[in-house]
């Protein structure tokens, strides 16, 4: 009868979800960096820190981005930030120029200083060699304290539910790179943008939520302005994850596969691209209320458009993380979300499904 059919349908789905979840774990594990790679990267960081200290003795060189937030894949680039604990320090662009010269003289890295970029950085790379078969790529910036804090925020979200959050994020990073929709320079979205889409979905779309909103939780003790603000931006969030784990448990029991299927469905069908802003801090916001309406209509041509796709930065709330996404880029990204939904809806065998999803 009809109930039998329904039950068979549900149990078929459960079988698919179990198999797909296992395939996702396996897929991601194979792409994690090796211990050796992480050790080489840490050695490179220490070496660079020693060199920088010959210019600025009171400086520290810290990792941020994927090497520090738990979302690192084999051969990811390395994001480093130099903090200088002295009052009379050189400007970021002077530091970039000086450090560029020093590294050119003292190391084997290919060095490219970009002192006049919006955020001045030195780009470094090492070509592949027998000991380092994939080479290494690294950006060094200065005083980017907000990036250090947003890295810590993402890391805390990853720690709350490591299995589901890390598997989803890492899979989506591989998928978006293979499908060529992970390059802000070509009008699509950065990895950072995709991570925010996942966290937004897990806090604000899934019901019951998979993650709590760390920026809206009541603090344990009174907090002062100066402790929580960096350059006028409120960077406070609940970061005692041990305690949080004792007090908060998600009642959402979806498997990683269920979440991935829903993620693709939500961003191919339900997210309101024309009017909505995805904010992990505040939920679904309106472009209008942030003054982020499209500026395309009369005065600007398409290349000046900044707000086709809107993702609010968690701390720098006037900053649209997806501002580089062009009309064509968004069309491509949405097309990929739909393609992925379509593939998973056919419930192919899991390993084949992942291979097809990530086809280059
Ligand atoms: N970042 C930022 N604002 C952006 C883009 C990036 O603050 N618009 C900072 C974030 O701290 C982010 C880091 O730069 O964690 C690195 O960004 P990105 O390279 O996009 O992410 P990764 O996780 O490092 O991904 P990948 O492995 O692809 O390099
Ligand atoms: Mg990076």
Coordinates of C-alpha atoms and ligand atoms in Angstrom, one line a residue:
X1 CA 0.0 0.0 0.0
X2 CA 1.0 3.7 0.0
X3 CA 2.6 3.6 3.5
X4 CA 4.8 0.7 2.4
X5 CA 5.9 2.7 -0.6
X6 CA 6.6 5.7 1.6
X7 CA 8.6 3.6 4.0
X8 CA 10.6 2.1 1.2
X9 CA 11.3 5.6 -0.1
X10 CA 12.5 6.8 3.3
X11 CA 14.7 3.8 3.8
X12 CA 16.2 4.1 0.4
X13 CA 17.0 7.8 1.2
X14 CA 18.6 6.8 4.5
X15 CA 20.7 4.2 2.7
X16 CA 21.8 6.9 0.2
X17 CA 22.5 9.4 3.0
X18 CA 24.6 6.9 5.0
X19 CA 26.6 5.9 2.0
X20 CA 27.1 9.5 0.8
X21 CA 28.2 10.6 4.3
X22 CA 30.8 7.9 4.5
X23 CA 32.0 8.8 1.0
X24 CA 32.3 12.5 2.0
X25 CA 34.4 11.6 5.0
X26 CA 36.7 9.5 2.9
X27 CA 36.9 12.1 0.1
X28 CA 37.9 14.8 2.6
X29 CA 40.4 12.7 4.6
X30 CA 42.4 11.9 1.5
X31 CA 42.8 15.6 0.8
X32 CA 44.0 16.7 4.2
X33 CA 47.5 18.0 4.5
X34 CA 50.1 15.5 5.8
X35 CA 51.9 16.0 9.1
X36 CA 55.0 16.6 7.0
X37 CA 53.4 19.4 5.0
X38 CA 52.3 21.1 8.2
X39 CA 55.7 20.8 9.7
X40 CA 57.3 22.3 6.6
X41 CA 54.9 25.2 6.7
X42 CA 55.6 25.8 10.4
X43 CA 59.4 25.8 9.6
X44 CA 58.8 28.4 6.9
X45 CA 56.8 30.6 9.3
X46 CA 59.6 30.5 11.8
X47 CA 62.3 31.2 9.2
X48 CA 60.3 34.2 7.9
X49 CA 59.7 35.4 11.4
X50 CA 63.4 35.4 12.2
X51 CA 64.1 37.4 9.0
X52 CA 61.4 40.0 9.7
X53 CA 62.8 40.5 13.2
X54 CA 66.0 41.8 11.6
X55 CA 63.9 44.7 10.3
X56 CA 61.4 45.0 13.3
X57 CA 62.7 43.3 16.4
X58 CA 59.3 43.5 18.1
X59 CA 57.4 41.7 15.5
X60 CA 55.5 38.4 15.5
X61 CA 54.4 36.5 12.4
X62 CA 51.1 34.7 12.8
X63 CA 49.2 32.2 10.6
X64 CA 45.6 33.0 9.6
X65 CA 43.2 31.6 7.0
X66 CA 43.0 27.9 6.3
X67 CA 46.3 27.0 7.9
X68 CA 44.9 28.3 11.2
X69 CA 41.2 27.7 11.1
X70 CA 40.9 24.0 10.6
X71 CA 39.8 24.2 6.9
X72 CA 43.1 23.4 5.3
X73 CA 43.5 21.2 2.3
X74 CA 46.7 19.5 1.0
X75 CA 48.8 22.2 -0.7
X76 CA 46.7 25.2 0.4
X77 CA 48.5 28.5 0.4
X78 CA 49.7 30.0 3.6
X79 CA 48.3 33.2 4.9
X80 CA 50.6 35.0 7.4
X81 CA 50.1 38.3 9.2
X82 CA 52.9 40.3 10.8
X83 CA 52.0 42.2 14.0
X84 CA 54.5 44.8 15.3
X85 CA 54.3 45.6 19.0
X86 CA 56.0 48.9 18.9
X87 CA 54.8 52.5 18.7
X88 CA 57.0 53.8 16.0
X89 CA 56.5 51.3 13.3
X90 CA 56.9 51.6 9.6
X91 CA 53.8 51.8 7.4
X92 CA 52.5 48.5 5.9
X93 CA 53.6 49.6 2.4
X94 CA 57.1 50.5 3.6
X95 CA 57.3 47.2 5.4
X96 CA 56.3 45.4 2.3
X97 CA 59.0 47.1 0.2
X98 CA 61.7 46.5 2.8
X99 CA 60.7 42.9 3.5
X100 CA 60.5 42.2 -0.2
X101 CA 64.1 43.4 -0.7
X102 CA 65.3 41.4 2.3
X103 CA 63.7 38.1 1.2
X104 CA 64.9 38.6 -2.3
X105 CA 68.5 38.9 -1.0
X106 CA 68.4 36.3 1.8
X107 CA 66.1 33.4 0.6
X108 CA 65.3 31.2 -2.4
X109 CA 61.7 32.3 -2.5
X110 CA 60.2 33.9 -5.6
X111 CA 59.3 37.3 -4.1
X112 CA 56.6 39.7 -5.3
X113 CA 56.0 42.8 -3.1
X114 CA 52.6 44.5 -3.6
X115 CA 53.1 47.7 -1.5
X116 CA 50.2 49.6 -3.2
X117 CA 47.5 46.9 -3.0
X118 CA 44.3 47.7 -0.9
X119 CA 45.9 45.4 1.7
X120 CA 49.7 45.6 1.1
X121 CA 51.3 42.2 1.0
X122 CA 54.4 40.3 0.0
X123 CA 53.7 37.3 -2.1
X124 CA 56.2 34.4 -1.8
X125 CA 56.5 31.1 -3.5
X126 CA 58.8 28.1 -3.7
X127 CA 58.9 26.0 -6.9
X128 CA 58.3 22.3 -6.5
X129 CA 61.4 20.3 -5.5
X130 CA 62.0 16.6 -4.5
X131 CA 61.5 17.4 -0.8
X132 CA 58.5 19.7 -1.5
X133 CA 56.8 18.2 -4.5
X134 CA 54.0 20.8 -4.7
X135 CA 56.0 23.9 -3.8
X136 CA 54.6 26.4 -1.4
X137 CA 52.7 29.7 -1.8
X138 CA 52.5 32.3 0.9
X139 CA 51.2 35.8 1.4
X140 CA 52.5 38.0 4.2
X141 CA 50.4 41.0 5.3
X142 CA 50.7 43.5 8.1
X143 CA 48.6 44.4 11.1
X144 CA 45.5 42.6 9.7
X145 CA 44.0 42.0 13.2
X146 CA 40.5 41.6 11.9
X147 CA 41.6 38.6 9.7
X148 CA 43.2 37.0 12.8
X149 CA 40.0 37.4 14.7
X150 CA 37.7 36.1 11.9
X151 CA 40.1 33.1 11.6
X152 CA 39.5 32.5 15.3
X153 CA 35.8 32.8 14.8
X154 CA 35.7 30.2 12.0
X155 CA 38.0 27.9 14.0
X156 CA 35.6 28.1 17.0
X157 CA 32.6 27.2 14.7
X158 CA 34.7 24.3 13.3
X159 CA 35.4 23.1 16.9
X160 CA 31.8 23.0 18.0
X161 CA 30.9 20.2 15.5
X162 CA 34.2 19.2 13.8
X163 CA 32.8 16.3 11.9
X164 CA 29.9 18.0 10.2
X165 CA 31.3 21.5 9.8
X166 CA 34.8 20.5 8.6
X167 CA 33.5 17.8 6.2
X168 CA 31.0 20.2 4.6
X169 CA 33.5 23.1 4.3
X170 CA 36.4 21.0 3.0
X171 CA 34.2 19.3 0.5
X172 CA 32.8 22.6 -0.8
X173 CA 36.3 24.1 -1.1
X174 CA 37.4 21.2 -3.3
X175 CA 34.2 21.3 -5.3
X176 CA 34.3 25.0 -5.8
X177 CA 37.9 24.9 -6.9
X178 CA 37.4 22.0 -9.3
X179 CA 34.3 23.7 -10.8
X180 CA 36.3 27.0 -11.2
X181 CA 34.0 29.1 -9.1
X182 CA 36.6 29.9 -6.4
X183 CA 38.4 32.9 -7.8
X184 CA 37.5 36.4 -6.8
X185 CA 39.8 37.7 -9.4
X186 CA 37.6 36.1 -12.1
X187 CA 34.3 37.3 -10.7
X188 CA 33.5 34.3 -8.4
X189 CA 33.7 33.7 -4.7
X190 CA 36.7 33.2 -2.3
X191 CA 37.0 30.2 0.0
X192 CA 36.3 32.6 2.9
X193 CA 33.0 33.5 1.2
X194 CA 32.0 29.8 0.9
X195 CA 32.8 29.1 4.5
X196 CA 30.5 32.0 5.5
X197 CA 27.7 30.6 3.3
X198 CA 28.1 27.2 5.1
X199 CA 28.1 28.7 8.6
X200 CA 25.1 31.0 7.8
X201 CA 23.2 28.0 6.5
X202 CA 24.0 25.9 9.7
X203 CA 23.0 28.8 12.1
X204 CA 20.2 30.5 10.4
X205 CA 18.6 28.2 7.8
X206 CA 18.7 24.7 9.3
X207 CA 15.9 24.2 11.9
X208 CA 16.8 23.1 14.5
X209 CA 20.2 24.8 14.0
X210 CA 23.4 22.9 13.8
X211 CA 25.4 25.8 15.2
X212 CA 24.7 28.5 17.8
X213 CA 25.3 32.1 16.9
X214 CA 28.6 32.8 18.8
X215 CA 28.3 36.6 18.2
X216 CA 24.9 36.8 19.9
X217 CA 25.4 34.7 22.9
X218 CA 25.3 36.3 26.3
X219 CA 28.9 37.0 27.6
X220 CA 30.0 35.3 30.8
X221 CA 31.2 38.5 32.4
X222 CA 30.8 42.2 31.6
X223 CA 33.0 43.2 28.6
X224 CA 34.5 46.6 27.9
X225 CA 34.5 48.5 24.6
X226 CA 38.3 48.5 24.3
X227 CA 38.6 44.7 24.8
X228 CA 36.1 43.9 22.1
X229 CA 36.7 46.5 19.3
X230 CA 39.4 46.6 16.6
X231 CA 39.4 49.7 14.5
X232 CA 35.8 50.5 15.4
X233 CA 34.5 47.0 14.7
X234 CA 33.0 44.9 17.3
X235 CA 34.9 41.6 17.3
X236 CA 33.4 40.0 20.4
X237 CA 32.1 36.5 20.2
X238 CA 31.7 33.6 22.7
X239 CA 34.9 31.7 22.4
X240 CA 34.9 29.3 25.4
X241 CA 34.1 26.3 23.3
X242 CA 34.7 23.8 26.2
X243 CA 32.1 25.5 28.3
X244 CA 29.8 25.9 25.3
X245 CA 29.9 22.1 24.7
X246 CA 28.8 21.5 28.2
X247 CA 25.9 24.0 28.0
X248 CA 24.7 23.7 24.4
X249 CA 23.9 20.7 22.2
X250 CA 22.4 20.9 18.8
X251 CA 19.2 18.9 18.5
X252 CA 19.8 18.6 14.8
X253 CA 20.7 15.1 13.9
X254 CA 21.0 15.4 10.1
X255 CA 23.9 13.6 8.5
X256 CA 26.6 15.4 6.6
X257 CA 25.0 14.1 3.4
X258 CA 21.6 15.5 4.4
X259 CA 23.2 18.8 5.1
X260 CA 25.1 18.9 1.8
X261 CA 21.9 18.1 -0.1
X262 CA 20.0 20.8 1.7
X263 CA 22.8 23.3 1.3
X264 CA 22.8 22.9 -2.5
X265 CA 19.0 23.0 -2.6
X266 CA 18.9 26.2 -0.4
X267 CA 21.4 28.1 -2.5
X268 CA 20.0 26.9 -5.8
X269 CA 16.3 27.6 -5.0
X270 CA 15.6 29.5 -1.8
X271 CA 18.2 32.1 -1.1
X272 CA 17.0 35.5 -2.2
X273 CA 19.9 36.7 -4.2
X274 CA 18.2 39.9 -5.4
X275 CA 17.3 41.3 -2.1
X276 CA 19.0 39.2 0.6
X277 CA 22.3 39.5 2.5
X278 CA 23.6 36.4 4.2
X279 CA 25.0 37.5 7.6
X280 CA 26.3 34.9 10.1
X281 CA 25.9 37.6 12.8
X282 CA 22.4 38.8 12.0
X283 CA 20.7 36.1 9.8
X284 CA 19.0 37.0 6.5
X285 CA 19.3 40.8 6.1
X286 CA 18.0 43.1 3.4
X287 CA 20.3 44.7 0.9
X288 CA 18.1 47.8 1.2
X289 CA 18.7 48.1 5.0
X290 CA 22.4 48.0 4.4
X291 CA 22.4 50.4 1.4
X292 CA 23.7 47.5 -0.7
X293 CA 21.1 47.7 -3.6
X294 CA 22.4 47.0 -7.0
X295 CA 23.9 50.1 -8.6
X296 CA 23.7 48.8 -12.1
X297 CA 20.7 50.5 -13.5
X298 CA 21.9 53.9 -14.6
X299 CA 25.1 55.4 -13.5
X300 CA 27.5 52.4 -13.4
X301 CA 28.2 49.7 -15.9
X302 CA 28.3 46.1 -14.8
X303 CA 31.9 46.1 -13.9
X304 CA 31.2 48.6 -11.2
X305 CA 28.6 46.5 -9.6
X306 CA 29.5 45.4 -6.2
X307 CA 26.4 43.9 -4.7
X308 CA 25.0 41.2 -7.0
X309 CA 25.7 38.7 -4.3
X310 CA 25.8 39.9 -0.7
X311 CA 27.6 38.2 2.2
X312 CA 28.2 40.3 5.3
X313 CA 31.7 40.1 6.9
X314 CA 31.2 38.9 10.5
X315 CA 33.1 41.9 12.0
X316 CA 33.6 44.5 9.2
X317 CA 29.9 44.7 8.7
X318 CA 30.1 47.4 5.9
X319 CA 32.1 45.0 3.9
X320 CA 30.5 42.7 1.3
X321 CA 32.7 39.6 1.2
X322 CA 31.1 38.7 -2.2
X323 CA 31.7 42.2 -3.7
X324 CA 34.0 40.7 -6.4
X325 CA 31.2 38.5 -7.7
X326 CA 30.1 39.7 -11.2
X327 CA 26.8 39.1 -13.0
X328 CA 28.4 36.3 -15.0
X329 CA 30.2 34.9 -11.9
X330 CA 26.9 34.7 -10.0
X331 CA 25.2 33.1 -12.9
X332 CA 28.0 30.5 -12.9
X333 CA 27.9 29.9 -9.1
X334 CA 24.1 29.5 -9.1
X335 CA 24.3 27.2 -12.1
X336 CA 26.8 25.0 -10.2
X337 CA 24.5 24.9 -7.1
X338 CA 21.7 23.7 -9.4
X339 CA 23.9 21.2 -11.2
X340 CA 25.0 19.7 -7.8
X341 CA 21.4 19.5 -6.6
X342 CA 20.4 17.8 -9.8
X343 CA 23.2 15.2 -9.5
X344 CA 22.4 14.4 -5.9
X345 CA 18.6 14.2 -6.5
X346 CA 19.3 11.3 -8.8
X347 CA 20.9 9.3 -5.9
X348 CA 23.7 7.7 -7.8
X349 CA 26.2 5.6 -6.0
X350 CA 28.0 7.9 -3.6
X351 CA 31.6 7.6 -4.8
X352 CA 30.5 8.1 -8.4
X353 CA 28.4 11.1 -7.3
X354 CA 31.3 12.9 -5.7
X355 CA 33.5 12.2 -8.6
X356 CA 30.8 13.6 -10.9
X357 CA 30.2 16.6 -8.7
X358 CA 33.9 17.5 -8.7
X359 CA 34.5 16.8 -12.4
X360 CA 36.9 19.4 -13.8
Ligands
LIG1 N1 39.9 37.2 4.5 C1 39.2 38.3 4.9 N2 38.4 38.9 4.0 C2 38.2 38.5 2.7 C3 38.9 37.3 2.3 C4 39.7 36.7 3.2 O1 39.3 38.7 6.0 N3 37.4 39.1 1.9 C5 40.8 36.5 5.4 C6 40.1 35.6 6.3 O2 40.7 35.6 7.6 C7 40.3 34.2 5.7 C8 41.7 34.4 5.1 O3 41.7 35.8 4.7 O4 40.3 33.2 6.7 C9 42.0 33.5 3.9 O5 41.0 33.6 3.0 P1 40.9 32.6 1.8 O6 42.2 32.4 1.1 O7 39.7 32.9 1.0 O8 40.5 31.3 2.6 P2 41.3 30.0 3.0 O9 40.5 29.3 4.1 O10 42.7 30.3 3.3 O11 41.2 29.1 1.7 P3 42.2 28.5 0.7 O12 42.7 27.2 1.3 O13 41.4 28.4 -0.6 O14 43.3 29.5 0.6
LIG2 MG1 44.3 30.9 2.0

